[in-house]
Amino acid sequence: MLRARRPAGPALAAAAVLAAALALAGCGGTDAAGGTGSGTPVRGGTLVYAVNTEPVNLDPHASPQDVTGLFTRPALDSLVALDAKGGVHPWLATAWKISADQKSYTFTLRTGVKFSDGTPFDAAAVKTNLDHIVDPRTKSQLAAGFITPYTGTTVLDDHTVRVDFSRPHSPFLAALATAYFGIESPASLKKGPDYLARHVVGTGPFVIDAFTPHQGITYHRNPDYNWGPEGAAHTGPAYLDKLQIKTLTEDSVRLGALTSGQVDGIASVPPANVRQVKANPRLTILSREAPGGNYNYYPNTASGVFADLRVRQAFRAGIDFRTIVRKLYFGTFSPASSPIAPNTVGYDPATGNLGAYDPAQAARLLDEAGWTGRDAQGYRTKDGRRLVVRWSFAKAFAREQRDVLAVQVQAEAKKLGIDVRFEDGTFTELIARQVRGDYDLADFSWQRADGDALRNLFASASISTPRSFGQNSARYKDPQVDGWLNAALATTDLAQRSALYAKVQQKVLADGAVFPVYVFDYLLGANKRAHGIAWEPQAYPTFYDAWVTGK
């Protein structure tokens, strides 16, 4: 199956099939349809953007953080790009073909591309990058998990490369489109993980000047850039001379920086302040619903109190998540009913009828589970032991008032007789607990563009071990679910994959392997002097097409 820039006839049909398949597997890329205004772009100037968190590790091959993708995308290109509908477009690869057994992908690479350190981009660089991702020394916490059947890359000539898998792996192109598969300079990769945690060198429209933890990152324009993704609003170098991303963790400080004109845009506008920003004639709000995993709570189904299905079902039934979300977020975020967002291909709308608030049913379930006693503080007990839920929660990384939300859930759980205790820690400490399975409850959102996110979240192979990091925080194991997820990998039929993903959603909800909380919308506040800010399908902003006016 050949994918060229302008397919026609049979090739067009083939490309359409492929695009449909990849709509199921979308992850990242560039969607230039968004933006903060119109007009004739102006070259020059600096755009300053503020975010509420920062990468622990700047190397996207190793880090699982969304903010790592945001920080590195300006400097890193990918082989292919995705649009918002899951369509696949050329970028550093101009064409590709997939073998009949779907185990091999052969790419034709763009010529004349070079990294910002002056070294050439070629087939050997692609091999070096993919090998780096799966190298155990990289300790990849995300990217390697996207290509678990990877067996190797063969350089066919300077600009042709073949990637092989041990079994069909339909999400591969979508994974390649993410910043986590951004192509880094092989010369920089040789410098090791400590260097890469602070320095990234790519072929992108911007060159990183400096990444300073707790402060942010600065870039300057790559003057040689002439290989933007198909679908971008322009070609050639970026409009901006410089780009700066500041780390401003406090909501009030970040909002104040926007309203005072100190920055041109901010991430995560507090929902309580959305109306205030909209009322300011100098400002605007851009929002994008994030596809993939909603912001969910994941009970540890393998050990502890949530190993009992009745306790898991009681926790979900006995807490009025929908009302808490509506009141806390003023309608900005919608309560979730499925583990994945409604705009994710493969989403099952029938899940909207599940998970009703029923405290009486919750009480009955806890009684059936043997938690019938009460201690002096009113918490339920069993065999003299209090019903305690240990929640591994990093307050320092809490976004969108998730810490406030968590306290409200804690209060609601107390009414059920459940003692929810937060176990705070650094990001590294949380990762260590994840690997050990040392928690009762975990929480996170998981932005991906289609139902394949379910494989990350619920496949038994995605449970963290000392040898591999996975996102199955529920530590959920179910042979039926594994079978449906594997079947979805092996087919490009959209209807078949959607039907399989629907079965997965229904099963994990019935098994209490997830407590859906809210559908995450990226809320970007911007000064109207900033234009052309676009979106990746994963719903974070890109700045290649951005430009500024007025100063």
JSON list of C-alpha atoms in Angstrom, two decimals, residues 257-410:
[
{"chain": "A", "resi": 257, "resn": "ALA", "atom": "CA", "xyz": [0.62, 37.39, 33.53]},
{"chain": "A", "resi": 258, "resn": "LEU", "atom": "CA", "xyz": [-1.95, 37.06, 30.74]},
{"chain": "A", "resi": 259, "resn": "THR", "atom": "CA", "xyz": [-4.26, 39.87, 31.83]},
{"chain": "A", "resi": 260, "resn": "SER", "atom": "CA", "xyz": [-1.33, 42.22, 32.45]},
{"chain": "A", "resi": 261, "resn": "GLY", "atom": "CA", "xyz": [0.20, 41.51, 29.04]},
{"chain": "A", "resi": 262, "resn": "GLN", "atom": "CA", "xyz": [3.38, 39.94, 30.38]},
{"chain": "A", "resi": 263, "resn": "VAL", "atom": "CA", "xyz": [2.72, 36.83, 28.28]},
{"chain": "A", "resi": 264, "resn": "ASP", "atom": "CA", "xyz": [0.85, 36.25, 25.03]},
{"chain": "A", "resi": 265, "resn": "GLY", "atom": "CA", "xyz": [-0.88, 33.05, 26.02]},
{"chain": "A", "resi": 266, "resn": "ILE", "atom": "CA", "xyz": [-1.35, 30.64, 28.89]},
{"chain": "A", "resi": 267, "resn": "ALA", "atom": "CA", "xyz": [-2.26, 27.00, 29.32]},
{"chain": "A", "resi": 268, "resn": "SER", "atom": "CA", "xyz": [-4.96, 25.75, 31.68]},
{"chain": "A", "resi": 269, "resn": "VAL", "atom": "CA", "xyz": [-7.06, 28.83, 32.22]},
{"chain": "A", "resi": 270, "resn": "PRO", "atom": "CA", "xyz": [-8.78, 28.16, 35.56]},
{"chain": "A", "resi": 271, "resn": "PRO", "atom": "CA", "xyz": [-12.41, 27.27, 34.78]},
{"chain": "A", "resi": 272, "resn": "ALA", "atom": "CA", "xyz": [-13.60, 29.81, 37.33]},
{"chain": "A", "resi": 273, "resn": "ASN", "atom": "CA", "xyz": [-11.84, 32.54, 35.30]},
{"chain": "A", "resi": 274, "resn": "VAL", "atom": "CA", "xyz": [-12.95, 31.59, 31.79]},
{"chain": "A", "resi": 275, "resn": "ARG", "atom": "CA", "xyz": [-15.79, 34.13, 31.86]},
{"chain": "A", "resi": 276, "resn": "GLN", "atom": "CA", "xyz": [-13.39, 36.84, 33.06]},
{"chain": "A", "resi": 277, "resn": "VAL", "atom": "CA", "xyz": [-10.99, 36.18, 30.18]},
{"chain": "A", "resi": 278, "resn": "LYS", "atom": "CA", "xyz": [-13.79, 36.13, 27.62]},
{"chain": "A", "resi": 279, "resn": "ALA", "atom": "CA", "xyz": [-15.02, 39.49, 28.90]},
{"chain": "A", "resi": 280, "resn": "ASN", "atom": "CA", "xyz": [-11.63, 41.12, 28.33]},
{"chain": "A", "resi": 281, "resn": "PRO", "atom": "CA", "xyz": [-11.61, 42.67, 24.83]},
{"chain": "A", "resi": 282, "resn": "ARG", "atom": "CA", "xyz": [-7.87, 42.11, 24.50]},
{"chain": "A", "resi": 283, "resn": "LEU", "atom": "CA", "xyz": [-8.09, 38.40, 25.23]},
{"chain": "A", "resi": 284, "resn": "THR", "atom": "CA", "xyz": [-9.68, 35.27, 23.87]},
{"chain": "A", "resi": 285, "resn": "ILE", "atom": "CA", "xyz": [-10.20, 31.66, 24.89]},
{"chain": "A", "resi": 286, "resn": "LEU", "atom": "CA", "xyz": [-9.30, 28.76, 22.61]},
{"chain": "A", "resi": 287, "resn": "SER", "atom": "CA", "xyz": [-10.37, 25.29, 23.64]},
{"chain": "A", "resi": 288, "resn": "ARG", "atom": "CA", "xyz": [-9.87, 21.82, 22.26]},
{"chain": "A", "resi": 289, "resn": "GLU", "atom": "CA", "xyz": [-11.43, 18.64, 23.61]},
{"chain": "A", "resi": 290, "resn": "ALA", "atom": "CA", "xyz": [-8.67, 16.16, 24.21]},
{"chain": "A", "resi": 291, "resn": "PRO", "atom": "CA", "xyz": [-9.18, 12.72, 22.67]},
{"chain": "A", "resi": 292, "resn": "GLY", "atom": "CA", "xyz": [-8.07, 9.52, 24.35]},
{"chain": "A", "resi": 293, "resn": "GLY", "atom": "CA", "xyz": [-8.29, 8.68, 28.01]},
{"chain": "A", "resi": 294, "resn": "ASN", "atom": "CA", "xyz": [-10.43, 11.06, 30.06]},
{"chain": "A", "resi": 295, "resn": "TYR", "atom": "CA", "xyz": [-9.27, 12.25, 33.44]},
{"chain": "A", "resi": 296, "resn": "ASN", "atom": "CA", "xyz": [-10.05, 9.01, 35.28]},
{"chain": "A", "resi": 297, "resn": "TYR", "atom": "CA", "xyz": [-9.38, 7.34, 38.61]},
{"chain": "A", "resi": 298, "resn": "TYR", "atom": "CA", "xyz": [-7.89, 3.87, 38.42]},
{"chain": "A", "resi": 299, "resn": "PRO", "atom": "CA", "xyz": [-8.38, 1.48, 41.38]},
{"chain": "A", "resi": 300, "resn": "ASN", "atom": "CA", "xyz": [-5.69, -1.13, 41.93]},
{"chain": "A", "resi": 301, "resn": "THR", "atom": "CA", "xyz": [-7.63, -4.29, 41.07]},
{"chain": "A", "resi": 302, "resn": "ALA", "atom": "CA", "xyz": [-4.72, -6.59, 41.92]},
{"chain": "A", "resi": 303, "resn": "SER", "atom": "CA", "xyz": [-4.23, -5.89, 45.62]},
{"chain": "A", "resi": 304, "resn": "GLY", "atom": "CA", "xyz": [-5.58, -3.90, 48.55]},
{"chain": "A", "resi": 305, "resn": "VAL", "atom": "CA", "xyz": [-9.18, -2.96, 49.23]},
{"chain": "A", "resi": 306, "resn": "PHE", "atom": "CA", "xyz": [-10.03, -2.47, 45.58]},
{"chain": "A", "resi": 307, "resn": "ALA", "atom": "CA", "xyz": [-9.14, -6.06, 44.76]},
{"chain": "A", "resi": 308, "resn": "ASP", "atom": "CA", "xyz": [-12.75, -6.70, 45.81]},
{"chain": "A", "resi": 309, "resn": "LEU", "atom": "CA", "xyz": [-15.08, -5.89, 42.90]},
{"chain": "A", "resi": 310, "resn": "ARG", "atom": "CA", "xyz": [-17.85, -4.91, 45.32]},
{"chain": "A", "resi": 311, "resn": "VAL", "atom": "CA", "xyz": [-15.70, -2.22, 46.90]},
{"chain": "A", "resi": 312, "resn": "ARG", "atom": "CA", "xyz": [-14.80, -0.82, 43.49]},
{"chain": "A", "resi": 313, "resn": "GLN", "atom": "CA", "xyz": [-18.44, -0.76, 42.42]},
{"chain": "A", "resi": 314, "resn": "ALA", "atom": "CA", "xyz": [-19.42, 0.86, 45.71]},
{"chain": "A", "resi": 315, "resn": "PHE", "atom": "CA", "xyz": [-16.83, 3.62, 45.32]},
{"chain": "A", "resi": 316, "resn": "ARG", "atom": "CA", "xyz": [-18.12, 4.54, 41.89]},
{"chain": "A", "resi": 317, "resn": "ALA", "atom": "CA", "xyz": [-21.82, 4.27, 42.77]},
{"chain": "A", "resi": 318, "resn": "GLY", "atom": "CA", "xyz": [-21.49, 6.08, 46.08]},
{"chain": "A", "resi": 319, "resn": "ILE", "atom": "CA", "xyz": [-19.75, 9.24, 44.87]},
{"chain": "A", "resi": 320, "resn": "ASP", "atom": "CA", "xyz": [-21.66, 11.75, 42.77]},
{"chain": "A", "resi": 321, "resn": "PHE", "atom": "CA", "xyz": [-18.85, 12.47, 40.35]},
{"chain": "A", "resi": 322, "resn": "ARG", "atom": "CA", "xyz": [-21.12, 14.23, 37.87]},
{"chain": "A", "resi": 323, "resn": "THR", "atom": "CA", "xyz": [-22.38, 16.82, 40.33]},
{"chain": "A", "resi": 324, "resn": "ILE", "atom": "CA", "xyz": [-18.91, 17.43, 41.75]},
{"chain": "A", "resi": 325, "resn": "VAL", "atom": "CA", "xyz": [-17.50, 18.02, 38.27]},
{"chain": "A", "resi": 326, "resn": "ARG", "atom": "CA", "xyz": [-20.32, 20.30, 37.17]},
{"chain": "A", "resi": 327, "resn": "LYS", "atom": "CA", "xyz": [-20.08, 22.49, 40.28]},
{"chain": "A", "resi": 328, "resn": "LEU", "atom": "CA", "xyz": [-16.30, 22.67, 40.45]},
{"chain": "A", "resi": 329, "resn": "TYR", "atom": "CA", "xyz": [-15.71, 23.43, 36.77]},
{"chain": "A", "resi": 330, "resn": "PHE", "atom": "CA", "xyz": [-18.76, 25.64, 36.07]},
{"chain": "A", "resi": 331, "resn": "GLY", "atom": "CA", "xyz": [-19.69, 23.52, 33.07]},
{"chain": "A", "resi": 332, "resn": "THR", "atom": "CA", "xyz": [-16.30, 23.98, 31.42]},
{"chain": "A", "resi": 333, "resn": "PHE", "atom": "CA", "xyz": [-15.52, 20.27, 31.63]},
{"chain": "A", "resi": 334, "resn": "SER", "atom": "CA", "xyz": [-18.14, 17.59, 31.05]},
{"chain": "A", "resi": 335, "resn": "PRO", "atom": "CA", "xyz": [-18.54, 14.65, 33.42]},
{"chain": "A", "resi": 336, "resn": "ALA", "atom": "CA", "xyz": [-17.15, 11.47, 31.86]},
{"chain": "A", "resi": 337, "resn": "SER", "atom": "CA", "xyz": [-19.00, 8.19, 31.48]},
{"chain": "A", "resi": 338, "resn": "SER", "atom": "CA", "xyz": [-16.46, 6.18, 29.48]},
{"chain": "A", "resi": 339, "resn": "PRO", "atom": "CA", "xyz": [-12.73, 5.78, 29.99]},
{"chain": "A", "resi": 340, "resn": "ILE", "atom": "CA", "xyz": [-12.23, 7.58, 26.64]},
{"chain": "A", "resi": 341, "resn": "ALA", "atom": "CA", "xyz": [-13.48, 10.94, 25.41]},
{"chain": "A", "resi": 342, "resn": "PRO", "atom": "CA", "xyz": [-16.48, 11.26, 23.08]},
{"chain": "A", "resi": 343, "resn": "ASN", "atom": "CA", "xyz": [-14.33, 12.62, 20.23]},
{"chain": "A", "resi": 344, "resn": "THR", "atom": "CA", "xyz": [-12.13, 9.52, 20.29]},
{"chain": "A", "resi": 345, "resn": "VAL", "atom": "CA", "xyz": [-12.75, 7.17, 17.39]},
{"chain": "A", "resi": 346, "resn": "GLY", "atom": "CA", "xyz": [-14.13, 4.00, 18.92]},
{"chain": "A", "resi": 347, "resn": "TYR", "atom": "CA", "xyz": [-15.98, 5.80, 21.75]},
{"chain": "A", "resi": 348, "resn": "ASP", "atom": "CA", "xyz": [-19.12, 3.92, 22.79]},
{"chain": "A", "resi": 349, "resn": "PRO", "atom": "CA", "xyz": [-22.01, 6.36, 23.42]},
{"chain": "A", "resi": 350, "resn": "ALA", "atom": "CA", "xyz": [-23.91, 3.60, 25.24]},
{"chain": "A", "resi": 351, "resn": "THR", "atom": "CA", "xyz": [-21.59, 4.14, 28.19]},
{"chain": "A", "resi": 352, "resn": "GLY", "atom": "CA", "xyz": [-23.50, 7.36, 28.86]},
{"chain": "A", "resi": 353, "resn": "ASN", "atom": "CA", "xyz": [-26.18, 5.26, 30.52]},
{"chain": "A", "resi": 354, "resn": "LEU", "atom": "CA", "xyz": [-23.79, 3.65, 32.98]},
{"chain": "A", "resi": 355, "resn": "GLY", "atom": "CA", "xyz": [-22.45, 4.70, 36.35]},
{"chain": "A", "resi": 356, "resn": "ALA", "atom": "CA", "xyz": [-25.49, 6.34, 37.94]},
{"chain": "A", "resi": 357, "resn": "TYR", "atom": "CA", "xyz": [-25.08, 7.81, 41.44]},
{"chain": "A", "resi": 358, "resn": "ASP", "atom": "CA", "xyz": [-26.66, 5.36, 43.88]},
{"chain": "A", "resi": 359, "resn": "PRO", "atom": "CA", "xyz": [-25.41, 5.69, 47.49]},
{"chain": "A", "resi": 360, "resn": "ALA", "atom": "CA", "xyz": [-27.90, 3.07, 48.74]},
{"chain": "A", "resi": 361, "resn": "GLN", "atom": "CA", "xyz": [-26.50, 0.52, 46.32]},
{"chain": "A", "resi": 362, "resn": "ALA", "atom": "CA", "xyz": [-22.99, 1.51, 47.41]},
{"chain": "A", "resi": 363, "resn": "ALA", "atom": "CA", "xyz": [-23.87, 0.86, 51.05]},
{"chain": "A", "resi": 364, "resn": "ARG", "atom": "CA", "xyz": [-25.31, -2.56, 50.19]},
{"chain": "A", "resi": 365, "resn": "LEU", "atom": "CA", "xyz": [-22.19, -3.51, 48.26]},
{"chain": "A", "resi": 366, "resn": "LEU", "atom": "CA", "xyz": [-19.91, -2.53, 51.14]},
{"chain": "A", "resi": 367, "resn": "ASP", "atom": "CA", "xyz": [-22.07, -4.53, 53.54]},
{"chain": "A", "resi": 368, "resn": "GLU", "atom": "CA", "xyz": [-21.83, -7.55, 51.22]},
{"chain": "A", "resi": 369, "resn": "ALA", "atom": "CA", "xyz": [-18.06, -7.11, 51.12]},
{"chain": "A", "resi": 370, "resn": "GLY", "atom": "CA", "xyz": [-17.97, -7.43, 54.89]},
{"chain": "A", "resi": 371, "resn": "TRP", "atom": "CA", "xyz": [-17.27, -3.78, 55.74]},
{"chain": "A", "resi": 372, "resn": "THR", "atom": "CA", "xyz": [-20.13, -3.65, 58.22]},
{"chain": "A", "resi": 373, "resn": "GLY", "atom": "CA", "xyz": [-18.51, -2.24, 61.36]},
{"chain": "A", "resi": 374, "resn": "ARG", "atom": "CA", "xyz": [-17.95, 1.42, 62.25]},
{"chain": "A", "resi": 375, "resn": "ASP", "atom": "CA", "xyz": [-15.18, 2.97, 64.26]},
{"chain": "A", "resi": 376, "resn": "ALA", "atom": "CA", "xyz": [-15.31, 6.04, 66.47]},
{"chain": "A", "resi": 377, "resn": "GLN", "atom": "CA", "xyz": [-14.80, 8.36, 63.48]},
{"chain": "A", "resi": 378, "resn": "GLY", "atom": "CA", "xyz": [-17.61, 6.72, 61.51]},
{"chain": "A", "resi": 379, "resn": "TYR", "atom": "CA", "xyz": [-15.45, 4.85, 59.03]},
{"chain": "A", "resi": 380, "resn": "ARG", "atom": "CA", "xyz": [-16.37, 1.33, 58.05]},
{"chain": "A", "resi": 381, "resn": "THR", "atom": "CA", "xyz": [-14.37, -1.54, 59.51]},
{"chain": "A", "resi": 382, "resn": "LYS", "atom": "CA", "xyz": [-13.86, -5.22, 58.87]},
{"chain": "A", "resi": 383, "resn": "ASP", "atom": "CA", "xyz": [-12.19, -7.54, 61.34]},
{"chain": "A", "resi": 384, "resn": "GLY", "atom": "CA", "xyz": [-11.17, -4.48, 63.33]},
{"chain": "A", "resi": 385, "resn": "ARG", "atom": "CA", "xyz": [-9.49, -2.84, 60.32]},
{"chain": "A", "resi": 386, "resn": "ARG", "atom": "CA", "xyz": [-10.61, 0.52, 58.86]},
{"chain": "A", "resi": 387, "resn": "LEU", "atom": "CA", "xyz": [-11.61, 0.76, 55.21]},
{"chain": "A", "resi": 388, "resn": "VAL", "atom": "CA", "xyz": [-8.73, 2.89, 53.92]},
{"chain": "A", "resi": 389, "resn": "VAL", "atom": "CA", "xyz": [-7.97, 3.86, 50.32]},
{"chain": "A", "resi": 390, "resn": "ARG", "atom": "CA", "xyz": [-4.37, 4.99, 49.70]},
{"chain": "A", "resi": 391, "resn": "TRP", "atom": "CA", "xyz": [-4.32, 7.47, 46.82]},
{"chain": "A", "resi": 392, "resn": "SER", "atom": "CA", "xyz": [-0.95, 8.04, 45.16]},
{"chain": "A", "resi": 393, "resn": "PHE", "atom": "CA", "xyz": [-1.34, 11.71, 44.32]},
{"chain": "A", "resi": 394, "resn": "ALA", "atom": "CA", "xyz": [1.26, 14.27, 43.29]},
{"chain": "A", "resi": 395, "resn": "LYS", "atom": "CA", "xyz": [-0.05, 17.67, 44.34]},
{"chain": "A", "resi": 396, "resn": "ALA", "atom": "CA", "xyz": [2.81, 19.45, 42.61]},
{"chain": "A", "resi": 397, "resn": "PHE", "atom": "CA", "xyz": [1.61, 18.16, 39.24]},
{"chain": "A", "resi": 398, "resn": "ALA", "atom": "CA", "xyz": [-2.11, 18.64, 39.84]},
{"chain": "A", "resi": 399, "resn": "ARG", "atom": "CA", "xyz": [-3.75, 20.46, 36.95]},
{"chain": "A", "resi": 400, "resn": "GLU", "atom": "CA", "xyz": [-7.24, 21.96, 36.56]},
{"chain": "A", "resi": 401, "resn": "GLN", "atom": "CA", "xyz": [-7.82, 22.03, 40.31]},
{"chain": "A", "resi": 402, "resn": "ARG", "atom": "CA", "xyz": [-7.54, 18.27, 40.47]},
{"chain": "A", "resi": 403, "resn": "ASP", "atom": "CA", "xyz": [-6.30, 18.64, 44.03]},
{"chain": "A", "resi": 404, "resn": "VAL", "atom": "CA", "xyz": [-9.51, 20.48, 44.95]},
{"chain": "A", "resi": 405, "resn": "LEU", "atom": "CA", "xyz": [-11.54, 17.84, 43.14]},
{"chain": "A", "resi": 406, "resn": "ALA", "atom": "CA", "xyz": [-9.71, 15.11, 45.03]},
{"chain": "A", "resi": 407, "resn": "VAL", "atom": "CA", "xyz": [-10.52, 16.70, 48.38]},
{"chain": "A", "resi": 408, "resn": "GLN", "atom": "CA", "xyz": [-14.20, 16.82, 47.46]},
{"chain": "A", "resi": 409, "resn": "VAL", "atom": "CA", "xyz": [-14.13, 13.16, 46.44]},
{"chain": "A", "resi": 410, "resn": "GLN", "atom": "CA", "xyz": [-12.42, 12.39, 49.73]}
]
